[in-house]
Amino acid sequence: MMLRYVSIRLLTCAAVCGADKGSAGEIDDILAAWESRAESCKTVGVDYEAEVTVAEGYYTFPHEQATVSFPPESSSFETAGILLLDCAGQRLRYHFEEQQPQLGIDGSVRWVPREWTTFLTSDYVKEYRPSERNGSGNAPGSRTTDLRIDQRPGMIPVFSLDMYPLLFAAGKYDIGFQWKRSPFETELTVGDLKVERIASYQGSEHVVLQTKPFSGNTYFEYWVDRQNPLRVHRLAVYKLLDDGQLSTRADIDITYREESPGPVPDSWRATVYMIGNQVPKIVDVHRLSYEFNVDVQQSDFDLVPPHGTHVRDQTRPAGAQRYVVGETEHPELPPTEFQEQLAASSRFRTVLIGLGLVVLMCAVGVSLRIRNANRE
């Protein structure tokens, strides 16, 4: 479907046509530079801190045929994360801590902690999010999952839009294309890109590469410094509706510094607009530290869940996917079986109560007969 979004920065036909000349060769050079960086960085460790600012009413929740907006006023909080990336072995571990909104039964919304760790290998994706550190406890029958396990690539998103530049130091610029949230599932090719235009960014000439549309009318733009293609100073994400209206947009502006392998992101600001929302969430990432070609072990990309962990393992047969670590005699059943068990238990209790009433009535009858006999 042809994209109908028209940028405010319209160019003349002559300028666009001029930019397209020789574009395949220029795209080849850019992709070659990215691939060279990826090959030189076998493993990368990244630590970061960030500040998140959420505009008033950024989140909306349905409640009793109404909509609840949150937060009531602009809010900010600190976040931090650690990424360990094994490019050679296609493995990663990503841990982050932040805040997330939680809707209560009464319709109130509050900020609660969010602490997740994702492990990805060639065999599995594991997402560990212990309930006690994510705003809820493991009440009996609550169906809370602390650890989710799936086959790779699975359905677990590893990175959100605002964290895509974490992968740039390792030459992984294609993160998110086709909505693949793992850095190992996609690879941009010349056929996926076109030179949209040549533009100035902070006084330097940049090639603006645009991906082909995917998932309907979604596409990315990479603003690549012509002097050094490892410096992608802006990543923009556009998602359009069928009528061409812009529904989602993210602008990520990145600064760089020099490290041993060359330019790496020094900081970035991600401005993200929710679908149909005109107010943003802004993520300012700073205090980045890198460690290149570190030694890694398999144990770095796995975990041994503690006793009492509620697990949903989708690599196991149906009916045995939910269980509690250390309580194998009483596995946590899937929701359907859980409800059936509750219903069976309820029926059993009803029968017991009925039998008890019958016994009680019989006992009362016998007692009355004995009393009457004694009177006679």
Short mmCIF file of C-alpha atoms in Angstrom, two decimals:
data_model
loop_
_atom_site.label_atom_id
_atom_site.label_comp_id
_atom_site.label_asym_id
_atom_site.label_seq_id
_atom_site.Cartn_x
_atom_site.Cartn_y
_atom_site.Cartn_z
CA MET A 1 0.00 0.00 0.00
CA MET A 2 1.40 3.38 -0.96
CA LEU A 3 2.36 5.58 1.97
CA ARG A 4 0.27 8.70 2.06
CA TYR A 5 2.06 10.48 4.85
CA VAL A 6 3.62 13.70 3.54
CA SER A 7 6.41 15.29 5.55
CA ILE A 8 6.27 18.98 6.29
CA ARG A 9 9.79 19.14 4.88
CA LEU A 10 8.72 18.61 1.27
CA LEU A 11 11.46 18.50 -1.33
CA THR A 12 11.19 19.30 -5.01
CA CYS A 13 11.03 16.42 -7.47
CA ALA A 14 14.43 17.37 -8.86
CA ALA A 15 16.03 17.20 -5.42
CA VAL A 16 14.50 13.81 -4.65
CA CYS A 17 15.44 12.39 -8.03
CA GLY A 18 18.98 13.68 -7.57
CA ALA A 19 19.22 12.00 -4.17
CA ASP A 20 18.10 8.69 -5.66
CA LYS A 21 20.93 8.61 -8.21
CA GLY A 22 23.59 6.18 -7.08
CA SER A 23 21.55 5.42 -3.95
CA ALA A 24 22.08 1.65 -4.15
CA GLY A 25 25.85 2.11 -3.97
CA GLU A 26 25.57 4.50 -1.05
CA ILE A 27 23.26 2.11 0.80
CA ASP A 28 25.75 -0.71 0.14
CA ASP A 29 28.53 1.33 1.74
CA ILE A 30 26.43 2.12 4.80
CA LEU A 31 25.36 -1.50 5.30
CA ALA A 32 28.96 -2.66 4.84
CA ALA A 33 30.11 -0.28 7.59
CA TRP A 34 27.39 -1.54 9.93
CA GLU A 35 28.26 -5.17 9.18
CA SER A 36 31.96 -4.51 9.76
CA ARG A 37 31.20 -3.08 13.20
CA ALA A 38 29.02 -6.09 14.04
CA GLU A 39 31.79 -8.51 13.03
CA SER A 40 34.41 -6.69 15.11
CA CYS A 41 32.30 -6.67 18.29
CA LYS A 42 31.95 -10.27 19.41
CA THR A 43 30.50 -9.33 22.80
CA VAL A 44 29.36 -6.01 24.25
CA GLY A 45 28.29 -4.99 27.75
CA VAL A 46 26.30 -1.77 28.17
CA ASP A 47 25.16 -0.06 31.39
CA TYR A 48 22.91 2.99 31.32
CA GLU A 49 20.79 5.32 33.40
CA ALA A 50 17.86 7.36 32.12
CA GLU A 51 15.09 9.73 33.10
CA VAL A 52 11.56 9.11 31.83
CA THR A 53 9.03 11.95 31.61
CA VAL A 54 5.42 11.03 30.92
CA ALA A 55 2.99 13.76 29.87
CA GLU A 56 -0.41 14.18 31.50
CA GLY A 57 -2.89 11.64 30.12
CA TYR A 58 -0.32 9.64 28.13
CA TYR A 59 -1.84 6.31 29.22
CA THR A 60 -5.52 5.40 28.89
CA PHE A 61 -7.29 2.43 30.49
CA PRO A 62 -10.83 1.11 29.90
CA HIS A 63 -12.87 0.84 33.10
CA GLU A 64 -16.62 0.22 33.41
CA GLN A 65 -17.47 1.47 29.91
CA ALA A 66 -15.35 4.57 30.48
CA THR A 67 -11.75 5.61 29.93
CA VAL A 68 -9.30 6.44 32.70
CA SER A 69 -6.39 8.74 31.76
CA PHE A 70 -3.05 8.63 33.58
CA PRO A 71 -1.03 10.33 34.93
CA PRO A 72 -3.14 13.28 36.15
CA GLU A 73 -0.09 15.51 35.70
CA SER A 74 3.31 15.22 34.07
CA SER A 75 5.45 12.66 35.94
CA SER A 76 9.13 11.74 35.90
CA PHE A 77 11.12 8.82 37.26
CA GLU A 78 14.60 7.32 36.98
CA THR A 79 15.35 4.06 35.21
CA ALA A 80 18.47 1.96 34.66
CA GLY A 81 19.50 -1.13 32.78
CA ILE A 82 22.30 -3.56 31.90
CA LEU A 83 22.70 -5.31 28.54
CA LEU A 84 25.09 -8.17 27.79
CA LEU A 85 25.19 -9.02 24.09
CA ASP A 86 26.97 -12.03 22.60
CA CYS A 87 26.88 -11.36 18.86
CA ALA A 88 28.95 -14.42 17.96
CA GLY A 89 26.73 -16.81 19.93
CA GLN A 90 23.50 -14.87 19.27
CA ARG A 91 22.71 -14.62 22.96
CA LEU A 92 21.77 -11.74 25.23
CA ARG A 93 20.77 -10.81 28.76
CA TYR A 94 18.90 -7.58 29.34
CA HIS A 95 17.89 -6.33 32.79
CA PHE A 96 16.09 -3.06 33.49
CA GLU A 97 14.24 -1.32 36.32
CA GLU A 98 11.62 1.40 35.88
CA GLN A 99 8.04 2.36 36.82
CA GLN A 100 4.81 1.29 35.13
CA PRO A 101 1.13 2.28 35.57
CA GLN A 102 -1.20 -0.25 37.17
CA LEU A 103 -5.01 -0.13 37.03
CA GLY A 104 -6.79 -1.11 40.25
CA ILE A 105 -10.14 -2.85 40.59
CA ASP A 106 -11.71 0.44 41.68
CA GLY A 107 -10.48 2.22 38.54
CA SER A 108 -7.62 4.06 40.22
CA VAL A 109 -4.19 4.02 38.56
CA ARG A 110 -0.85 4.22 40.32
CA TRP A 111 2.84 3.85 39.55
CA VAL A 112 4.32 0.49 40.55
CA PRO A 113 7.86 -0.92 40.16
CA ARG A 114 8.82 -2.81 37.03
CA GLU A 115 11.90 -5.05 37.08
CA TRP A 116 12.42 -7.45 34.18
CA THR A 117 15.28 -9.62 33.00
CA THR A 118 15.23 -11.23 29.56
CA PHE A 119 17.49 -14.12 28.55
CA LEU A 120 17.70 -15.04 24.86
CA THR A 121 19.68 -17.88 23.26
CA SER A 122 19.34 -20.00 20.13
CA ASP A 123 17.03 -22.33 22.09
CA TYR A 124 14.78 -20.14 24.23
CA VAL A 125 13.56 -16.78 25.43
CA LYS A 126 13.11 -16.42 29.19
CA GLU A 127 11.47 -13.38 30.72
CA TYR A 128 11.87 -13.13 34.49
CA ARG A 129 9.64 -10.60 36.25
CA PRO A 130 9.17 -11.55 39.93
CA SER A 131 5.77 -10.43 41.17
CA GLU A 132 7.02 -8.96 44.43
CA ARG A 133 9.18 -6.53 42.44
CA ASN A 134 6.53 -5.72 39.85
CA GLY A 135 3.63 -4.34 41.84
CA SER A 136 1.82 -7.54 42.80
CA GLY A 137 2.16 -10.66 44.91
CA ASN A 138 1.50 -14.30 44.22
CA ALA A 139 -1.92 -14.69 45.81
CA PRO A 140 -3.29 -18.25 45.50
CA GLY A 141 -5.09 -18.69 42.20
CA SER A 142 -4.10 -15.24 40.93
CA ARG A 143 -2.52 -16.70 37.75
CA THR A 144 0.55 -14.50 38.26
CA THR A 145 3.57 -15.54 36.17
CA ASP A 146 7.08 -14.75 37.44
CA LEU A 147 8.98 -16.56 34.68
CA ARG A 148 7.81 -17.01 31.12
CA ILE A 149 9.69 -19.39 28.81
CA ASP A 150 9.19 -19.63 25.07
CA GLN A 151 11.00 -20.98 22.05
CA ARG A 152 13.13 -18.50 20.16
CA PRO A 153 12.15 -16.18 18.65
CA GLY A 154 8.91 -16.60 20.58
CA MET A 155 6.49 -13.77 21.19
CA ILE A 156 8.29 -11.91 23.97
CA PRO A 157 9.40 -8.39 22.97
CA VAL A 158 12.96 -7.84 24.15
CA PHE A 159 13.45 -4.13 23.43
CA SER A 160 11.07 -1.18 23.34
CA LEU A 161 11.39 1.60 20.76
CA ASP A 162 13.20 3.99 23.07
CA MET A 163 15.98 1.46 23.75
CA TYR A 164 16.89 0.52 20.17
CA PRO A 165 20.16 2.57 20.24
CA LEU A 166 21.50 0.20 22.92
CA LEU A 167 22.34 -2.11 20.02
CA PHE A 168 24.07 0.46 17.80
CA ALA A 169 27.49 0.06 19.43
CA ALA A 170 27.41 -3.58 18.31
CA GLY A 171 26.48 -2.67 14.73
CA LYS A 172 22.87 -3.84 15.20
CA TYR A 173 20.96 -1.03 13.50
CA ASP A 174 18.17 -3.23 12.15
CA ILE A 175 16.54 -3.83 15.55
CA GLY A 176 12.78 -3.41 15.34
CA PHE A 177 12.43 -3.76 11.57
CA GLN A 178 9.39 -5.95 10.81
CA TRP A 179 8.69 -5.50 14.56
CA LYS A 180 11.35 -8.06 15.42
CA ARG A 181 12.42 -7.14 18.96
CA SER A 182 15.47 -9.41 18.98
CA PRO A 183 18.71 -8.15 17.36
CA PHE A 184 19.31 -11.58 15.81
CA GLU A 185 16.09 -12.09 13.86
CA THR A 186 16.39 -9.44 11.13
CA GLU A 187 19.01 -8.20 8.72
CA LEU A 188 18.53 -5.13 6.56
CA THR A 189 19.42 -5.49 2.89
CA VAL A 190 19.68 -3.02 0.02
CA GLY A 191 16.20 -4.09 -1.06
CA ASP A 192 14.77 -3.02 2.31
CA LEU A 193 16.02 0.57 2.04
CA LYS A 194 15.88 3.60 -0.19
CA VAL A 195 17.48 7.04 -0.01
CA GLU A 196 14.53 9.25 0.82
CA ARG A 197 16.49 12.50 0.76
CA ILE A 198 19.71 14.25 1.72
CA ALA A 199 19.20 16.51 4.72
CA SER A 200 21.17 18.64 7.14
CA TYR A 201 21.29 17.58 10.78
CA GLN A 202 23.06 19.87 13.25
CA GLY A 203 25.07 21.37 10.40
CA SER A 204 26.22 18.08 8.84
CA GLU A 205 24.97 16.43 5.67
CA HIS A 206 23.03 13.23 6.32
CA VAL A 207 21.59 10.49 4.14
CA VAL A 208 18.01 9.80 5.19
CA LEU A 209 17.37 6.09 4.60
CA GLN A 210 13.78 4.87 4.67
CA THR A 211 12.77 1.23 5.05
CA LYS A 212 10.10 -0.35 2.92
CA PRO A 213 6.68 -0.39 4.65
CA PHE A 214 5.88 -3.34 6.88
CA SER A 215 2.85 -4.33 8.97
CA GLY A 216 0.71 -2.11 6.77
CA ASN A 217 2.03 1.45 6.72
CA THR A 218 4.89 1.32 9.24
CA TYR A 219 8.39 2.39 8.27
CA PHE A 220 11.68 3.55 9.82
CA GLU A 221 14.00 6.41 8.90
CA TYR A 222 17.74 6.39 9.62
CA TRP A 223 19.57 9.72 9.51
CA VAL A 224 23.13 8.63 8.67
CA ASP A 225 26.11 10.98 8.83
CA ARG A 226 27.72 11.04 5.38
CA GLN A 227 31.16 11.45 6.95
CA ASN A 228 30.79 8.36 9.16
CA PRO A 229 27.93 5.86 8.62
CA LEU A 230 28.37 4.50 12.16
CA ARG A 231 26.86 7.75 13.39
CA VAL A 232 23.11 7.36 12.98
CA HIS A 233 22.05 10.62 14.60
CA ARG A 234 18.31 10.07 14.31
CA LEU A 235 16.05 7.04 14.17
CA ALA A 236 12.41 7.86 13.40
CA VAL A 237 9.52 5.39 13.49
CA TYR A 238 6.23 6.12 11.72
CA LYS A 239 3.04 4.09 11.88
CA LEU A 240 0.12 5.21 9.71
CA LEU A 241 -3.55 4.30 9.53
CA ASP A 242 -5.18 3.10 6.32
CA ASP A 243 -6.32 6.65 5.56
CA GLY A 244 -2.75 7.93 5.78
CA GLN A 245 -3.11 9.61 9.16
CA LEU A 246 -0.12 9.31 11.46
CA SER A 247 -1.08 7.17 14.47
CA THR A 248 2.28 6.47 16.14
CA ARG A 249 5.61 8.23 15.96
CA ALA A 250 8.93 7.97 17.73
CA ASP A 251 11.88 10.33 17.22
CA ILE A 252 15.19 9.22 18.73
CA ASP A 253 18.03 11.76 18.57
CA ILE A 254 21.47 10.39 19.40
CA THR A 255 24.86 11.89 20.28
CA TYR A 256 28.14 9.96 19.95
CA ARG A 257 31.57 9.65 21.51
CA GLU A 258 34.67 7.74 20.45
CA GLU A 259 35.54 4.40 22.05
CA SER A 260 38.00 1.68 21.00
CA PRO A 261 35.84 0.34 18.12
CA GLY A 262 34.86 3.83 16.91
CA PRO A 263 31.73 5.97 17.48
CA VAL A 264 29.23 4.69 20.07
CA PRO A 265 26.07 6.36 21.41
CA ASP A 266 26.89 8.73 24.26
CA SER A 267 23.28 9.73 25.00
CA TRP A 268 19.92 9.94 23.30
CA ARG A 269 16.46 11.41 23.67
CA ALA A 270 13.48 9.32 22.56
CA THR A 271 10.15 11.10 22.12
CA VAL A 272 7.35 8.56 21.69
CA TYR A 273 3.70 9.27 20.90
CA MET A 274 1.09 6.61 21.68
CA ILE A 275 -1.53 5.59 19.11
CA GLY A 276 -4.05 8.39 18.70
CA ASN A 277 -2.36 10.42 21.44
CA GLN A 278 -0.90 13.89 21.04
CA VAL A 279 1.15 13.90 24.23
CA PRO A 280 4.54 12.20 24.49
CA LYS A 281 6.68 10.07 26.69
CA ILE A 282 10.27 11.33 26.68
CA VAL A 283 13.18 9.07 27.60
CA ASP A 284 16.57 10.74 28.19
CA VAL A 285 19.29 8.09 28.27
CA HIS A 286 22.66 9.10 29.70
CA ARG A 287 25.62 7.79 31.70
CA LEU A 288 26.32 5.03 29.22
CA SER A 289 29.32 2.77 29.80
CA TYR A 290 30.61 0.08 27.44
CA GLU A 291 32.81 -2.98 27.68
CA PHE A 292 33.79 -4.69 24.44
CA ASN A 293 34.77 -8.31 23.74
CA VAL A 294 34.22 -9.50 27.31
CA ASP A 295 34.40 -13.20 28.21
CA VAL A 296 30.98 -14.81 28.57
CA GLN A 297 29.65 -18.17 29.76
CA GLN A 298 26.37 -19.99 29.13
CA SER A 299 25.41 -19.28 32.75
CA ASP A 300 25.43 -15.56 31.89
CA PHE A 301 22.37 -16.15 29.69
CA ASP A 302 20.26 -18.35 31.96
CA LEU A 303 18.87 -18.37 35.48
CA VAL A 304 17.93 -20.86 38.16
CA PRO A 305 14.51 -19.68 39.40
CA PRO A 306 14.11 -19.65 43.20
CA HIS A 307 11.66 -21.82 45.12
CA GLY A 308 8.08 -20.60 44.74
CA THR A 309 8.56 -19.05 41.29
CA HIS A 310 5.39 -19.24 39.20
CA VAL A 311 6.42 -20.47 35.74
CA ARG A 312 4.70 -20.60 32.39
CA ASP A 313 6.86 -22.77 30.12
CA GLN A 314 5.42 -22.85 26.61
CA THR A 315 8.08 -25.32 25.48
CA ARG A 316 6.33 -28.00 27.59
CA PRO A 317 3.24 -30.00 26.53
CA ALA A 318 -0.17 -28.40 26.93
CA GLY A 319 -1.53 -29.00 30.40
CA ALA A 320 1.92 -29.00 31.99
CA GLN A 321 3.07 -25.49 31.11
CA ARG A 322 2.15 -23.80 34.38
CA TYR A 323 3.85 -24.88 37.60
CA VAL A 324 5.45 -23.56 40.76
CA VAL A 325 9.16 -24.25 41.33
CA GLY A 326 9.62 -26.62 44.27
CA GLU A 327 5.93 -27.60 44.32
CA THR A 328 5.86 -30.25 41.60
CA GLU A 329 3.18 -32.23 43.44
CA HIS A 330 0.77 -29.35 43.03
CA PRO A 331 1.52 -27.74 39.65
CA GLU A 332 -0.17 -24.49 38.76
CA LEU A 333 -2.80 -25.45 36.21
CA PRO A 334 -3.64 -23.55 33.01
CA PRO A 335 -6.60 -21.15 33.42
CA THR A 336 -9.21 -23.53 31.90
CA GLU A 337 -8.15 -26.46 34.05
CA PHE A 338 -7.88 -24.16 37.06
CA GLN A 339 -11.50 -23.06 36.60
CA GLU A 340 -12.60 -26.68 36.11
CA GLN A 341 -10.79 -27.63 39.30
CA LEU A 342 -12.51 -24.81 41.16
CA ALA A 343 -15.90 -25.89 39.78
CA ALA A 344 -15.27 -29.53 40.74
CA SER A 345 -14.15 -28.45 44.19
CA SER A 346 -17.29 -26.32 44.53
CA ARG A 347 -19.52 -29.23 43.51
CA PHE A 348 -17.75 -31.50 45.99
CA ARG A 349 -18.26 -28.97 48.78
CA THR A 350 -21.95 -28.70 47.84
CA VAL A 351 -22.37 -32.48 48.04
CA LEU A 352 -20.62 -32.58 51.42
CA ILE A 353 -22.81 -29.81 52.77
CA GLY A 354 -25.92 -31.61 51.47
CA LEU A 355 -24.88 -34.88 53.09
CA GLY A 356 -24.13 -33.06 56.30
CA LEU A 357 -27.61 -31.53 56.34
CA VAL A 358 -29.19 -34.94 55.70
CA VAL A 359 -27.21 -36.49 58.56
CA LEU A 360 -28.13 -33.57 60.82
CA MET A 361 -31.83 -33.88 59.98
CA CYS A 362 -31.72 -37.64 60.60
CA ALA A 363 -30.03 -37.06 63.92
CA VAL A 364 -32.65 -34.50 64.92
CA GLY A 365 -35.44 -36.93 63.88
CA VAL A 366 -33.95 -39.77 65.92
CA SER A 367 -33.52 -37.46 68.90
CA LEU A 368 -37.17 -36.39 68.73
CA ARG A 369 -38.38 -40.00 68.54
CA ILE A 370 -36.30 -40.96 71.57
CA ARG A 371 -37.64 -37.99 73.52
CA ASN A 372 -41.24 -38.82 72.65
CA ALA A 373 -40.70 -42.48 73.58
CA ASN A 374 -39.32 -41.49 76.98
CA ARG A 375 -42.35 -39.31 77.66
CA GLU A 376 -44.69 -42.20 76.94
#
